CSV table of C-alpha atoms and ligand atoms in Angstrom, one decimal:
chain,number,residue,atom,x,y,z
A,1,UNK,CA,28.8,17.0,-2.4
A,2,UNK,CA,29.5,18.4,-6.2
A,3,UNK,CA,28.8,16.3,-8.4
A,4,UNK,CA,29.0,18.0,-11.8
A,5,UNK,CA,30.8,21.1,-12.3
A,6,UNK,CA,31.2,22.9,-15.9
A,7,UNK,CA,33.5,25.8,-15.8
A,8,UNK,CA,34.0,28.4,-19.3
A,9,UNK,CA,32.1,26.9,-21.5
A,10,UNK,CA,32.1,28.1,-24.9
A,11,UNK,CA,30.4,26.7,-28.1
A,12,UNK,CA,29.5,28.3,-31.3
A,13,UNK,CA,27.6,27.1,-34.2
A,14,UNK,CA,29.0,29.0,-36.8
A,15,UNK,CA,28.7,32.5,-36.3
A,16,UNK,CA,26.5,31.8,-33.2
A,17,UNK,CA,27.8,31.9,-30.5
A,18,UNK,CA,25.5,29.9,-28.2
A,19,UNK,CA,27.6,29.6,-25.2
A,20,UNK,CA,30.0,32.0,-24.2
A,21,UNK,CA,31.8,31.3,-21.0
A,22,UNK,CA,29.1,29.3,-18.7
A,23,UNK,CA,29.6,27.6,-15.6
A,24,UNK,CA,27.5,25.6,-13.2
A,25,UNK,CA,27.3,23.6,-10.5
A,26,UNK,CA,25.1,20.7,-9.2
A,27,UNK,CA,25.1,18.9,-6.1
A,28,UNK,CA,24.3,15.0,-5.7
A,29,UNK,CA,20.4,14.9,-5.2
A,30,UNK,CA,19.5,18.5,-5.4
A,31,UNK,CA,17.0,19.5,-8.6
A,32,UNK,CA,18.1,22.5,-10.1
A,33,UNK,CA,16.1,24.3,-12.9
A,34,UNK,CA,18.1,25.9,-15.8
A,35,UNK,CA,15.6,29.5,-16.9
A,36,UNK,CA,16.2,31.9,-19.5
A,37,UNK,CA,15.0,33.7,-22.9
A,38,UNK,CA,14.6,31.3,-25.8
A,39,UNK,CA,17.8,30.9,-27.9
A,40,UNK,CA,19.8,32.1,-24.5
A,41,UNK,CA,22.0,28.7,-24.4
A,42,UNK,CA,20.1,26.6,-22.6
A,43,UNK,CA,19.6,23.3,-24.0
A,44,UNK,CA,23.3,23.7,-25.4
A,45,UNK,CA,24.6,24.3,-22.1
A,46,UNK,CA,22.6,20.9,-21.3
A,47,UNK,CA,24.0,19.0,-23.9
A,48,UNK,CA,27.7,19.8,-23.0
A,49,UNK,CA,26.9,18.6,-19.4
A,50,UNK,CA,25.6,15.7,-20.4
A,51,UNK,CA,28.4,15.3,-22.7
A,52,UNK,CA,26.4,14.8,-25.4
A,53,UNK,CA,27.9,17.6,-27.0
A,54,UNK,CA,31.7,19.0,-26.8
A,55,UNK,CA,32.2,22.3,-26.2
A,56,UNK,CA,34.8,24.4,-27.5
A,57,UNK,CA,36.5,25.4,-24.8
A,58,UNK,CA,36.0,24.9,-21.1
A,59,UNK,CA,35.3,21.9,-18.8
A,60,UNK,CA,33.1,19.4,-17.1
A,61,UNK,CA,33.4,17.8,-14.3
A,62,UNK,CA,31.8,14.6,-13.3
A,63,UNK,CA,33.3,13.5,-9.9
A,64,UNK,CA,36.9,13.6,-10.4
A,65,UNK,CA,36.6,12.6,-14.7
A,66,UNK,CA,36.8,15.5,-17.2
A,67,UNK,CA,34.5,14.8,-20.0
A,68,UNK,CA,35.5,16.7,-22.6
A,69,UNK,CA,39.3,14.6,-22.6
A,70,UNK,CA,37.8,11.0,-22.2
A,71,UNK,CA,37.1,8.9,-25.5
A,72,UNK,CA,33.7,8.6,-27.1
A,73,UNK,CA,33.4,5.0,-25.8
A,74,UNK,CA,34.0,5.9,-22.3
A,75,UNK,CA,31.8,8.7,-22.6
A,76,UNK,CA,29.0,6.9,-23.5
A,77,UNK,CA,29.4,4.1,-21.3
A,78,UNK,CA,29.0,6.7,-18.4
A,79,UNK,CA,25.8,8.7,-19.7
A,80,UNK,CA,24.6,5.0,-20.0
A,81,UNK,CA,25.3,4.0,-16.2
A,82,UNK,CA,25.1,7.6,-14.7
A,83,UNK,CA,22.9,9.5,-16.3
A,84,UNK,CA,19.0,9.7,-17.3
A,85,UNK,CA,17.6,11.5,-19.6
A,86,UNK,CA,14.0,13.2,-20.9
A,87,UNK,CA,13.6,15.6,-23.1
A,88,UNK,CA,10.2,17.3,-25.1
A,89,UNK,CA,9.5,14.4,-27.3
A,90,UNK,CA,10.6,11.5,-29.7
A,91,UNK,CA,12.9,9.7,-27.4
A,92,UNK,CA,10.9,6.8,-27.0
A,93,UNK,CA,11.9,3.4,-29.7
A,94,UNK,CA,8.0,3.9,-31.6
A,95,UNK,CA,8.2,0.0,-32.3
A,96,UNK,CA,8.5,-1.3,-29.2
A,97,UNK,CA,5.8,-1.4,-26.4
A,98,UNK,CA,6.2,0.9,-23.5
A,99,UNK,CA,7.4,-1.8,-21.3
A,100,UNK,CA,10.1,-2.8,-24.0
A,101,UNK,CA,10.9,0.7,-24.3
A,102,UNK,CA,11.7,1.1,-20.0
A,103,UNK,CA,13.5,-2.3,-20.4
A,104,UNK,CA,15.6,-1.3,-23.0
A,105,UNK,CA,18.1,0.4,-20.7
A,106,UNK,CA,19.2,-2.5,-18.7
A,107,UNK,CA,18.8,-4.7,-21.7
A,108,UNK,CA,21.9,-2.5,-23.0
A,109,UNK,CA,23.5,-3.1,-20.0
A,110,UNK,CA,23.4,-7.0,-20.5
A,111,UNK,CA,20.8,-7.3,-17.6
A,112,UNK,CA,17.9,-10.9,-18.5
A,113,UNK,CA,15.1,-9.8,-20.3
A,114,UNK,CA,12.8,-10.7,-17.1
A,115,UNK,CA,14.5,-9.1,-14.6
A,116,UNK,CA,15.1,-6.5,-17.0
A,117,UNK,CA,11.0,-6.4,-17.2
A,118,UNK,CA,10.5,-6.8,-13.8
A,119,UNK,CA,12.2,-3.8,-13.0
A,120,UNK,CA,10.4,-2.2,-15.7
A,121,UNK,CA,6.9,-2.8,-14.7
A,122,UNK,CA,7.8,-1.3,-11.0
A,123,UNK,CA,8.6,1.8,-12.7
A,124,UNK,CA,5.8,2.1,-14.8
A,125,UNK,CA,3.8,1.6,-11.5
A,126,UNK,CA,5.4,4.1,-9.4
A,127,UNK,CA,4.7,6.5,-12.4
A,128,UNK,CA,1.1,5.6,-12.6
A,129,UNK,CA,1.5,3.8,-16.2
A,130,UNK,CA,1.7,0.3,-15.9
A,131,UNK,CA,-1.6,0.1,-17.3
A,132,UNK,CA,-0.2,1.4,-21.2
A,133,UNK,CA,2.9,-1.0,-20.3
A,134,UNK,CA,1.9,-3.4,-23.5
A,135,UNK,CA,0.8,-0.6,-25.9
A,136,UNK,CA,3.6,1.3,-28.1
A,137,UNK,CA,3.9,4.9,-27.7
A,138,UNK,CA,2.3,6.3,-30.8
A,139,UNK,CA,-1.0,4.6,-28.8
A,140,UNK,CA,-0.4,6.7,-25.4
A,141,UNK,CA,-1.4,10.1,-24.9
A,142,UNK,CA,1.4,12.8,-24.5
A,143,UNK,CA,1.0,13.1,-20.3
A,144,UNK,CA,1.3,9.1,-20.4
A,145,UNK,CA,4.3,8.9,-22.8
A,146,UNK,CA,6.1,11.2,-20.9
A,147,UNK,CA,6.0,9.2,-17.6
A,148,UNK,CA,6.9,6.4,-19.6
A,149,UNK,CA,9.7,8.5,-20.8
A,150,UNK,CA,10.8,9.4,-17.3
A,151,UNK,CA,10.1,5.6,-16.0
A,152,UNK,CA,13.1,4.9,-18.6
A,153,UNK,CA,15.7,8.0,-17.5
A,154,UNK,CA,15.1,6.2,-13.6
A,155,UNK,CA,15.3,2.5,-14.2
A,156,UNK,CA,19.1,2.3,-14.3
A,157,UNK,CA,19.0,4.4,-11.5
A,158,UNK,CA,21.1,7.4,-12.8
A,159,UNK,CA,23.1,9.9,-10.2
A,160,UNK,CA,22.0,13.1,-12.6
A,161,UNK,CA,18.6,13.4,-14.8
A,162,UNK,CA,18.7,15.6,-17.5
A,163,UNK,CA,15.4,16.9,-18.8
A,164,UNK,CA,14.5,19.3,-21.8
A,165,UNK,CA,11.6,20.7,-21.0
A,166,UNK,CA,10.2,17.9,-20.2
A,167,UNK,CA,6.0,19.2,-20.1
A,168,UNK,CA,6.8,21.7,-22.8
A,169,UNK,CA,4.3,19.6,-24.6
A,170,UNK,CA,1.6,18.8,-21.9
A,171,UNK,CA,-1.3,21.1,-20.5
A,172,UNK,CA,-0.7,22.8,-17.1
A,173,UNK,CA,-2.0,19.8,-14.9
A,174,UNK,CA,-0.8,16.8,-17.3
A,175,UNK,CA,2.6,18.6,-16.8
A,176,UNK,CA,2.8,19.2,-13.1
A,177,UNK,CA,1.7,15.8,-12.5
A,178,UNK,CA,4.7,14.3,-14.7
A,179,UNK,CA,6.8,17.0,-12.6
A,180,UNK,CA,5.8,15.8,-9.3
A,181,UNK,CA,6.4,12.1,-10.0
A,182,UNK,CA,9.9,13.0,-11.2
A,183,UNK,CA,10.7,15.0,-8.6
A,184,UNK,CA,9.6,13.0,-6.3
A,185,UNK,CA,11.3,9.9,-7.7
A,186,UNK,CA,14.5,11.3,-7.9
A,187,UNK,CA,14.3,12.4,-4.6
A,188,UNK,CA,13.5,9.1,-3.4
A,189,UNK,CA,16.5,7.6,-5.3
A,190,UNK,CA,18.8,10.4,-4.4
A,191,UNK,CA,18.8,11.5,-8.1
A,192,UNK,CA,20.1,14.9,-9.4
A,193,UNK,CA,17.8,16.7,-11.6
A,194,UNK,CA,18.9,19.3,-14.2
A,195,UNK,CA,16.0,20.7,-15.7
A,196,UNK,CA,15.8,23.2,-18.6
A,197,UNK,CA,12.6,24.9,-18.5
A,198,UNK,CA,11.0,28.3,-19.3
A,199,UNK,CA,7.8,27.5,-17.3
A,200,UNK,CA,7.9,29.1,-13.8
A,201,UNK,CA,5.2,26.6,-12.4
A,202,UNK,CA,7.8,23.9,-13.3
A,203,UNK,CA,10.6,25.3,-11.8
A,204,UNK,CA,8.9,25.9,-8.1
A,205,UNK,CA,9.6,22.0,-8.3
A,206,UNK,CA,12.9,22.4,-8.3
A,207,UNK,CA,15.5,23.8,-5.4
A,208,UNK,CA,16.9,26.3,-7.0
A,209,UNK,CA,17.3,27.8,-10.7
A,210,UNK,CA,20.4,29.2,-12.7
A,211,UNK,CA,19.6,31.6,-15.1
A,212,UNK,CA,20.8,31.3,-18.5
A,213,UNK,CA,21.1,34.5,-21.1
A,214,UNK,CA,23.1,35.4,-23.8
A,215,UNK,CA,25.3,32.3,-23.4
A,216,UNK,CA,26.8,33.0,-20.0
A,217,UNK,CA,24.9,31.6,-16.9
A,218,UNK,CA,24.3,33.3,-13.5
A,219,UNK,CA,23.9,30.7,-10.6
A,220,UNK,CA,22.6,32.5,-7.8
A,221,UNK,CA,24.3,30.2,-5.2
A,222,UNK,CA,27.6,30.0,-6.8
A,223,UNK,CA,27.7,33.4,-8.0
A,224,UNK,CA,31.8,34.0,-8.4
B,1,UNK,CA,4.3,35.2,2.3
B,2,UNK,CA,1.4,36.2,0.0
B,3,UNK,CA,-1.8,36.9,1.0
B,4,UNK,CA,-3.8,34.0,-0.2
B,5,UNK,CA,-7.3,34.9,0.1
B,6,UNK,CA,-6.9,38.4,-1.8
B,7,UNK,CA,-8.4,41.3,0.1
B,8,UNK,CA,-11.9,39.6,0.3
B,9,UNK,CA,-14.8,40.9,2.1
B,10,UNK,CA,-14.9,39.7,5.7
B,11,UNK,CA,-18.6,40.6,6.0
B,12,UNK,CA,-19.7,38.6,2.9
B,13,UNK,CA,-17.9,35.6,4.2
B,14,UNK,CA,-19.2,35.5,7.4
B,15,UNK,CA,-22.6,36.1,6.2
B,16,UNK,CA,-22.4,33.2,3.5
B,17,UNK,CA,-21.1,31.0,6.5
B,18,UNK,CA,-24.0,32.1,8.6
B,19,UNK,CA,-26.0,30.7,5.6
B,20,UNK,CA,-25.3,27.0,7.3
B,21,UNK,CA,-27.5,28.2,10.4
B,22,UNK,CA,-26.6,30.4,13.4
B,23,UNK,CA,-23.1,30.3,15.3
B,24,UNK,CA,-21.6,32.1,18.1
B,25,UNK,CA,-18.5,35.0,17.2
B,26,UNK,CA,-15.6,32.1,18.1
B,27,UNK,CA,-17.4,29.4,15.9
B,28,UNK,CA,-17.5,31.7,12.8
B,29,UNK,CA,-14.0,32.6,13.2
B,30,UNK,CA,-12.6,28.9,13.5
B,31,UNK,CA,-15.1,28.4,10.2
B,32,UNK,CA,-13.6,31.3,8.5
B,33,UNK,CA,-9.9,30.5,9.4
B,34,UNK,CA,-10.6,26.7,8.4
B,35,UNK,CA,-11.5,27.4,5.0
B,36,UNK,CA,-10.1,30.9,3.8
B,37,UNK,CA,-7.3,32.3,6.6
B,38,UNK,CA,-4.4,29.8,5.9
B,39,UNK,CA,-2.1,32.9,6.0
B,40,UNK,CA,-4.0,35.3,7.7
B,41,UNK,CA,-6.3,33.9,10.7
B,42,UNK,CA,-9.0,36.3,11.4
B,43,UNK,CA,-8.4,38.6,15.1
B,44,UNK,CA,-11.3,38.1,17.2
B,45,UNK,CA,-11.3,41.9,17.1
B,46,UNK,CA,-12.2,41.8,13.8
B,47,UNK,CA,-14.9,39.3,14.0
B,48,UNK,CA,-17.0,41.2,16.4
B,49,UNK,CA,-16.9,44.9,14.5
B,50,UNK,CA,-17.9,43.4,11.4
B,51,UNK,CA,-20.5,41.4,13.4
B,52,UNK,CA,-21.4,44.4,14.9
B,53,UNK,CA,-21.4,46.4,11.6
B,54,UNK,CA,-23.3,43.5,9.8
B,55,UNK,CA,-26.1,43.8,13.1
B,56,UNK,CA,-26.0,47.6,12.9
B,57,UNK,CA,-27.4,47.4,8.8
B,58,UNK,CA,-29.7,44.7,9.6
B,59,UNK,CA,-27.7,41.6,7.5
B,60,UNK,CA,-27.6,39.1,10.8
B,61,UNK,CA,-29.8,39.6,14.0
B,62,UNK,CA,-28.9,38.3,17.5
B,63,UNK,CA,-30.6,34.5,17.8
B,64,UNK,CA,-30.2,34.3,22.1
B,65,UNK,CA,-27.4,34.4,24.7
B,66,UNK,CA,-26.0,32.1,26.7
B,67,UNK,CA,-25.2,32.5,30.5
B,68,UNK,CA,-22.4,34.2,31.2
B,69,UNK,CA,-21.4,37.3,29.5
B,70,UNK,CA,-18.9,38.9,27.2
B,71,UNK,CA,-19.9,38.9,23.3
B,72,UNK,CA,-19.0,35.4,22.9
B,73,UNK,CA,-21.8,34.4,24.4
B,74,UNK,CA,-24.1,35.9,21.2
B,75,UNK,CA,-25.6,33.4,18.6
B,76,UNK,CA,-26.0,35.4,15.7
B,77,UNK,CA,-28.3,34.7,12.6
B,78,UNK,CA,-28.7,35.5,8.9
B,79,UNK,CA,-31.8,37.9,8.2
B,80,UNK,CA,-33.6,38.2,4.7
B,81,UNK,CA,-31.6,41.2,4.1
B,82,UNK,CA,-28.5,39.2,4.6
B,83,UNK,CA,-29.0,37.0,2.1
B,84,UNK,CA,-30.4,39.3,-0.6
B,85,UNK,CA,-26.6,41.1,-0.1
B,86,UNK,CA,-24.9,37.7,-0.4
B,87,UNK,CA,-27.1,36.8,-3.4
B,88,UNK,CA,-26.1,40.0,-4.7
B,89,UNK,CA,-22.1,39.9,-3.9
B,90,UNK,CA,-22.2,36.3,-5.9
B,91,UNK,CA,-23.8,37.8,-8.7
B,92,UNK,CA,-21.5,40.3,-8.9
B,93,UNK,CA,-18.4,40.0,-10.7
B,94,UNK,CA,-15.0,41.2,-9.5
B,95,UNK,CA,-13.3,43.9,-11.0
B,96,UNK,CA,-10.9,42.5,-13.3
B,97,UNK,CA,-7.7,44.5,-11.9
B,98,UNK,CA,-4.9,45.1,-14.7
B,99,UNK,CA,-2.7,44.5,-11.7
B,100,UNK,CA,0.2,47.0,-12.9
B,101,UNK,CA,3.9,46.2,-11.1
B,102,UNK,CA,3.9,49.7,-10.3
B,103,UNK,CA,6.7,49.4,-8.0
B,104,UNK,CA,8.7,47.0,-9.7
B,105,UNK,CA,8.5,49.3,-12.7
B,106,UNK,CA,9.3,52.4,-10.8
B,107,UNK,CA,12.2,50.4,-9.4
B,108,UNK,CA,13.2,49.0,-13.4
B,109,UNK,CA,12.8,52.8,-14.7
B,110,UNK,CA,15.0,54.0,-11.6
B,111,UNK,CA,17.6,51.5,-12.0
B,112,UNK,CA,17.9,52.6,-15.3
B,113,UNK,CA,18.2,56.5,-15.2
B,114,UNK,CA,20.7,55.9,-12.6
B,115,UNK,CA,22.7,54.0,-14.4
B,116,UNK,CA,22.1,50.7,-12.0
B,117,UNK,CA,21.8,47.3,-13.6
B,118,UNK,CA,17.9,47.2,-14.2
B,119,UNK,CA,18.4,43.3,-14.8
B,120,UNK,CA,20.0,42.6,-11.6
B,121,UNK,CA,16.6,44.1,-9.7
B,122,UNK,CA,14.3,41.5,-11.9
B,123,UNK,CA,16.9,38.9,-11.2
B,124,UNK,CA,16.0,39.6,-7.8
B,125,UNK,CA,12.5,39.5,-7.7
B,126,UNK,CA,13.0,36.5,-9.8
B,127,UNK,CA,14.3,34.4,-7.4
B,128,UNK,CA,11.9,36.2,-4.6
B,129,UNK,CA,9.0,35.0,-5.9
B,130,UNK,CA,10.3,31.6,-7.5
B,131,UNK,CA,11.5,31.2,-3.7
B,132,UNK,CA,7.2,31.7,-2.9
B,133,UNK,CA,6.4,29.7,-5.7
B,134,UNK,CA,8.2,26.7,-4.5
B,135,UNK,CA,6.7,27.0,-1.0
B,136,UNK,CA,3.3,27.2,-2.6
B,137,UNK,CA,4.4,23.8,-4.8
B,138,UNK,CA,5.4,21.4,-1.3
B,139,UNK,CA,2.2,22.9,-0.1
B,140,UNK,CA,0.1,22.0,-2.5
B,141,UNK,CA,2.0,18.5,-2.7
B,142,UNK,CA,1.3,17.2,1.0
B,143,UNK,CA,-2.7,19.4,1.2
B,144,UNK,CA,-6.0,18.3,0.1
B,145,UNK,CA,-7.9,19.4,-2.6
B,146,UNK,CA,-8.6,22.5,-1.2
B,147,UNK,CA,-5.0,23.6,-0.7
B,148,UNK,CA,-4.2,22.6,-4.2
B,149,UNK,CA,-6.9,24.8,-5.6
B,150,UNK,CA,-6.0,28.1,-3.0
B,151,UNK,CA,-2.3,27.8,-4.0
B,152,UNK,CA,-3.0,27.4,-7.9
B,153,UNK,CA,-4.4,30.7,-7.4
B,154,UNK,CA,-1.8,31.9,-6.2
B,155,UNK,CA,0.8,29.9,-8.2
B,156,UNK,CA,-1.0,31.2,-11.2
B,157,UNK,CA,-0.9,35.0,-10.4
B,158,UNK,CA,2.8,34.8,-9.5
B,159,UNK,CA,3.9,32.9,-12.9
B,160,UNK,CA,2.1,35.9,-14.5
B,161,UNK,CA,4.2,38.5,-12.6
B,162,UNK,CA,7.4,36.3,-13.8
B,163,UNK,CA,6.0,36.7,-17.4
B,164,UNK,CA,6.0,40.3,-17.0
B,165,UNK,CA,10.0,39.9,-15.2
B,166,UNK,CA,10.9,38.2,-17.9
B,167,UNK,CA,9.7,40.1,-21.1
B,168,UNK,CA,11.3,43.3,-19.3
B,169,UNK,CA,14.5,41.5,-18.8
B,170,UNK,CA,14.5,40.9,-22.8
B,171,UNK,CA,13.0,44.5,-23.5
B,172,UNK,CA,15.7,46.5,-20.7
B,173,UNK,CA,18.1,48.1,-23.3
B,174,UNK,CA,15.4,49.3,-25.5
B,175,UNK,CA,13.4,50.8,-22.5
B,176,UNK,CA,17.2,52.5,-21.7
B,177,UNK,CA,17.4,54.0,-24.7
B,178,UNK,CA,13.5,55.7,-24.1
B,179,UNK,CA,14.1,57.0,-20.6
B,180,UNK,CA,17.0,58.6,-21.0
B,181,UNK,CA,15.5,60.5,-24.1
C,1,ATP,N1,22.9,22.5,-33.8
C,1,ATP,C1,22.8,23.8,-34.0
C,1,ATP,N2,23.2,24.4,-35.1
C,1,ATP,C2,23.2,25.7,-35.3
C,1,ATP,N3,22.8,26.6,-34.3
C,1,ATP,C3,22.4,26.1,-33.1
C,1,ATP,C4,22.4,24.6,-32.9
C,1,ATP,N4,22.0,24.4,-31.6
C,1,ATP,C5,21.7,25.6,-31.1
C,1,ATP,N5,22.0,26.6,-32.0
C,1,ATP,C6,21.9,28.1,-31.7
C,1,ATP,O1,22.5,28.4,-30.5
C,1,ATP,C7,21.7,29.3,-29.7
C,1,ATP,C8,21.3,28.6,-28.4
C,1,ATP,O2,20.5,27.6,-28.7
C,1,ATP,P1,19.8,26.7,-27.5
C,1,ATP,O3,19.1,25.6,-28.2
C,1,ATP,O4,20.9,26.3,-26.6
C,1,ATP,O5,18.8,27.7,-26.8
C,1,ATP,P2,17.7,27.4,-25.7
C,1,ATP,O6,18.0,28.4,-24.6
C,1,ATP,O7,17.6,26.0,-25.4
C,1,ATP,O8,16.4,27.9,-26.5
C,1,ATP,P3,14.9,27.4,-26.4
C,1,ATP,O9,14.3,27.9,-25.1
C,1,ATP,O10,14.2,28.0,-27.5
C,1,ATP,O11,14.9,25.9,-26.4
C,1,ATP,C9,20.5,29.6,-30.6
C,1,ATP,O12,20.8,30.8,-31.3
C,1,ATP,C10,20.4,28.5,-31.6
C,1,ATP,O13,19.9,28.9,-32.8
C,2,MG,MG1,16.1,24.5,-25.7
């Protein structure tokens, strides 16, 4: 089943122009990795999916909603209830602990503070980190924080993950381990995983890649 | 699939295995296959000419027969001289091949005098060898620590070879430009 479709996308920042007429598609709980040259669009390409960013021109579908025409309000009321997200770095609150930082999610979403926790904590297990849960994130190291960061993007139990190269910071086996828990835990929950990387060894985790360049995208499987 | 245990010498491994005290033909190549042949179990064909080349230049000596006949019913052994060469093959270290993509360049340069897309045969072997690289990966997911280690080899090499796929891809117009000169 297709569960996010963007078709002609173009955005420019200034005189860049960093998309220029990409497309892809992702199915519910497939992991698909986004490759390509530095600079090629990736990331921006992300962001528009995610509707974090709005693109020029062109559209996104998520089920049977168009992002680009919905209001702000109800675009972020979906990435909050539909999607995850991880990116390099710096995306977890540095004044809260790592448990705080997990709960924060379905604290947003008006869930109790212990159930809220409670959920937490099984996350942080299944990611092999409960035992930082009370320590903030500037006291973790990088592989830890980034399981922390991935415990958060799969506690509300998202239909799409979005991740930015998620190891780009961590050494070959720090990062394949964060790879195979995520991987493994979306496929468990029957999560979608769009993940932007330029590391082959991190892509072999996924099912199949789409590769970006010069702002246009070439999906193998959907090739028009 | 690729060949995991790269072109290795049969008769070294079988003598290090002998190492662990005498076996019969079929034993050493269940011990071989175990431990090195994931992709490419060893013929019992093979297994007795190197045997018999490895009795032939003194390195393992017949250590009794059983009843019965045929060659499976040898015990072979390890002799001095067979462990002086293993000594000597562990000591020595492989050549460091600069492992040039020969065809994959031939293919890159041919695409490009001809006028072909040269990007659409890297794309190609792109996704060939992502496609390997992801078999490798659920491998190495549900194996022991052995398997991990045998398919980061291989995992390793290959993300090399996409290296090299990927720095063409961003060189291809200006290695245009110089073969059509
Ligand atoms: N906020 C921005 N302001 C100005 N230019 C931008 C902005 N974001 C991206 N760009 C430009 O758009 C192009 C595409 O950028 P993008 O970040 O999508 O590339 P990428 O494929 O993710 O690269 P990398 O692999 O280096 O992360 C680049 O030329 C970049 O400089
Ligand atoms: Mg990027």
């Amino acid at each position: 089943m297709t569960l996010l479709r963007a078709e002609g996308l173009v955005k420019s920042f200034g005189k860049t122009h960093a998309l220029d007429g990409a497309g892809i598609t992702i199915r519910a709980g497939e992991v698909v990795a986004v490759m390509g040259p530095s600079g090629s669009g990736k990331s921006t390409l992300l962001h528009c999916l995610a509707g974090i960013l709005p693109p020029d021109s062109g559209t996104v579908h998520y089920r049977d909603r168009e992002l680009t025409s919905m209001n702000d309000g109800d675009r972020s009321e979906l990435r909050r209830t539909e999607f995850g997200f991880v990116f390099q770095f710096g995306q977890l609150v540095p004044e809260l602990t790592c448990l705080e930082n997990v709960a924060l999610p379905l604290r947003l979403s008006g869930m109790k503070r212990k159930d809220a926790e409670r959920a937490a904590n099984e996350w942080l297990a299944r990611l092999e980190v409960d035992g930082v849960a009370d320590q903030r994130p500037g006291e973790t190291s990088g592989g830890q924080g980034q399981r922390v960061a991935v415990a958060r993007a799969l506690v509300t139990g998202p239909k799409v993950i979005f991740a930015d190269e998620p190891t780009g910071a961590l050494d070959s086996l720090n990062g394949e381990r964060v790879m195979h828990l995520l991987t493994t835990a979306a496929r468990e929950t029957g999560a979608a995983v769009v993940l932007v990387t330029h590391e082959p060894r991190v892509a072999a985790y996924s099912d199949r890649e789409v590769v970006v360049r010069d702002g246009r995208s070439r999906d193998v499987e959907f090739a028009r | 699939m690729v060949c995991i245990v790269p072109l290795m010498s049969i008769g070294h491994a079988l003598l290090g295995l002998l190492e662990g005290g005498p076996r019969h033909g079929y034993d050493l190549k269940r011990a071989y296959d175990e431990r090195f042949g994931q992709d490419r179990p060893l013929h019992y064909g093979q297994v007795y000419s190197t045997l018999s080349r490895l009795l032939k230049n003194g390195l393992v000596t017949e250590a009794g027969v059983e009843a019965g006949d045929g060659p499976e019913r040898k015990r072979y052994a390890i002799t001095d001289a067979g462990v002086t060469d293993v000594e000597r093959w562990l000591s020595t270290p492989e050549k460091p091949e600069p492992y040039l993509q020969n065809t994959l360049y031939a293919k890159v340069v041919l695409a490009l005098l001809s006028g072909r897309s040269a990007v659409e045969v890297l794309d190609t072997q792109r996704s060939a060898h992502l496609g390997t690289m992801r078999e490798l990966t659920r491998r190495k997911a549900d194996g022991d620590l052995a398997d991990q280690l045998i398919c980061d080899f291989a995992l390793f090499h290959l993300e090399a070879d996409l290296r090299w796929l990927e720095l063409t891809a961003a060189r291809v117009d200006q290695l245009a430009v110089e073969v059509k000169r």
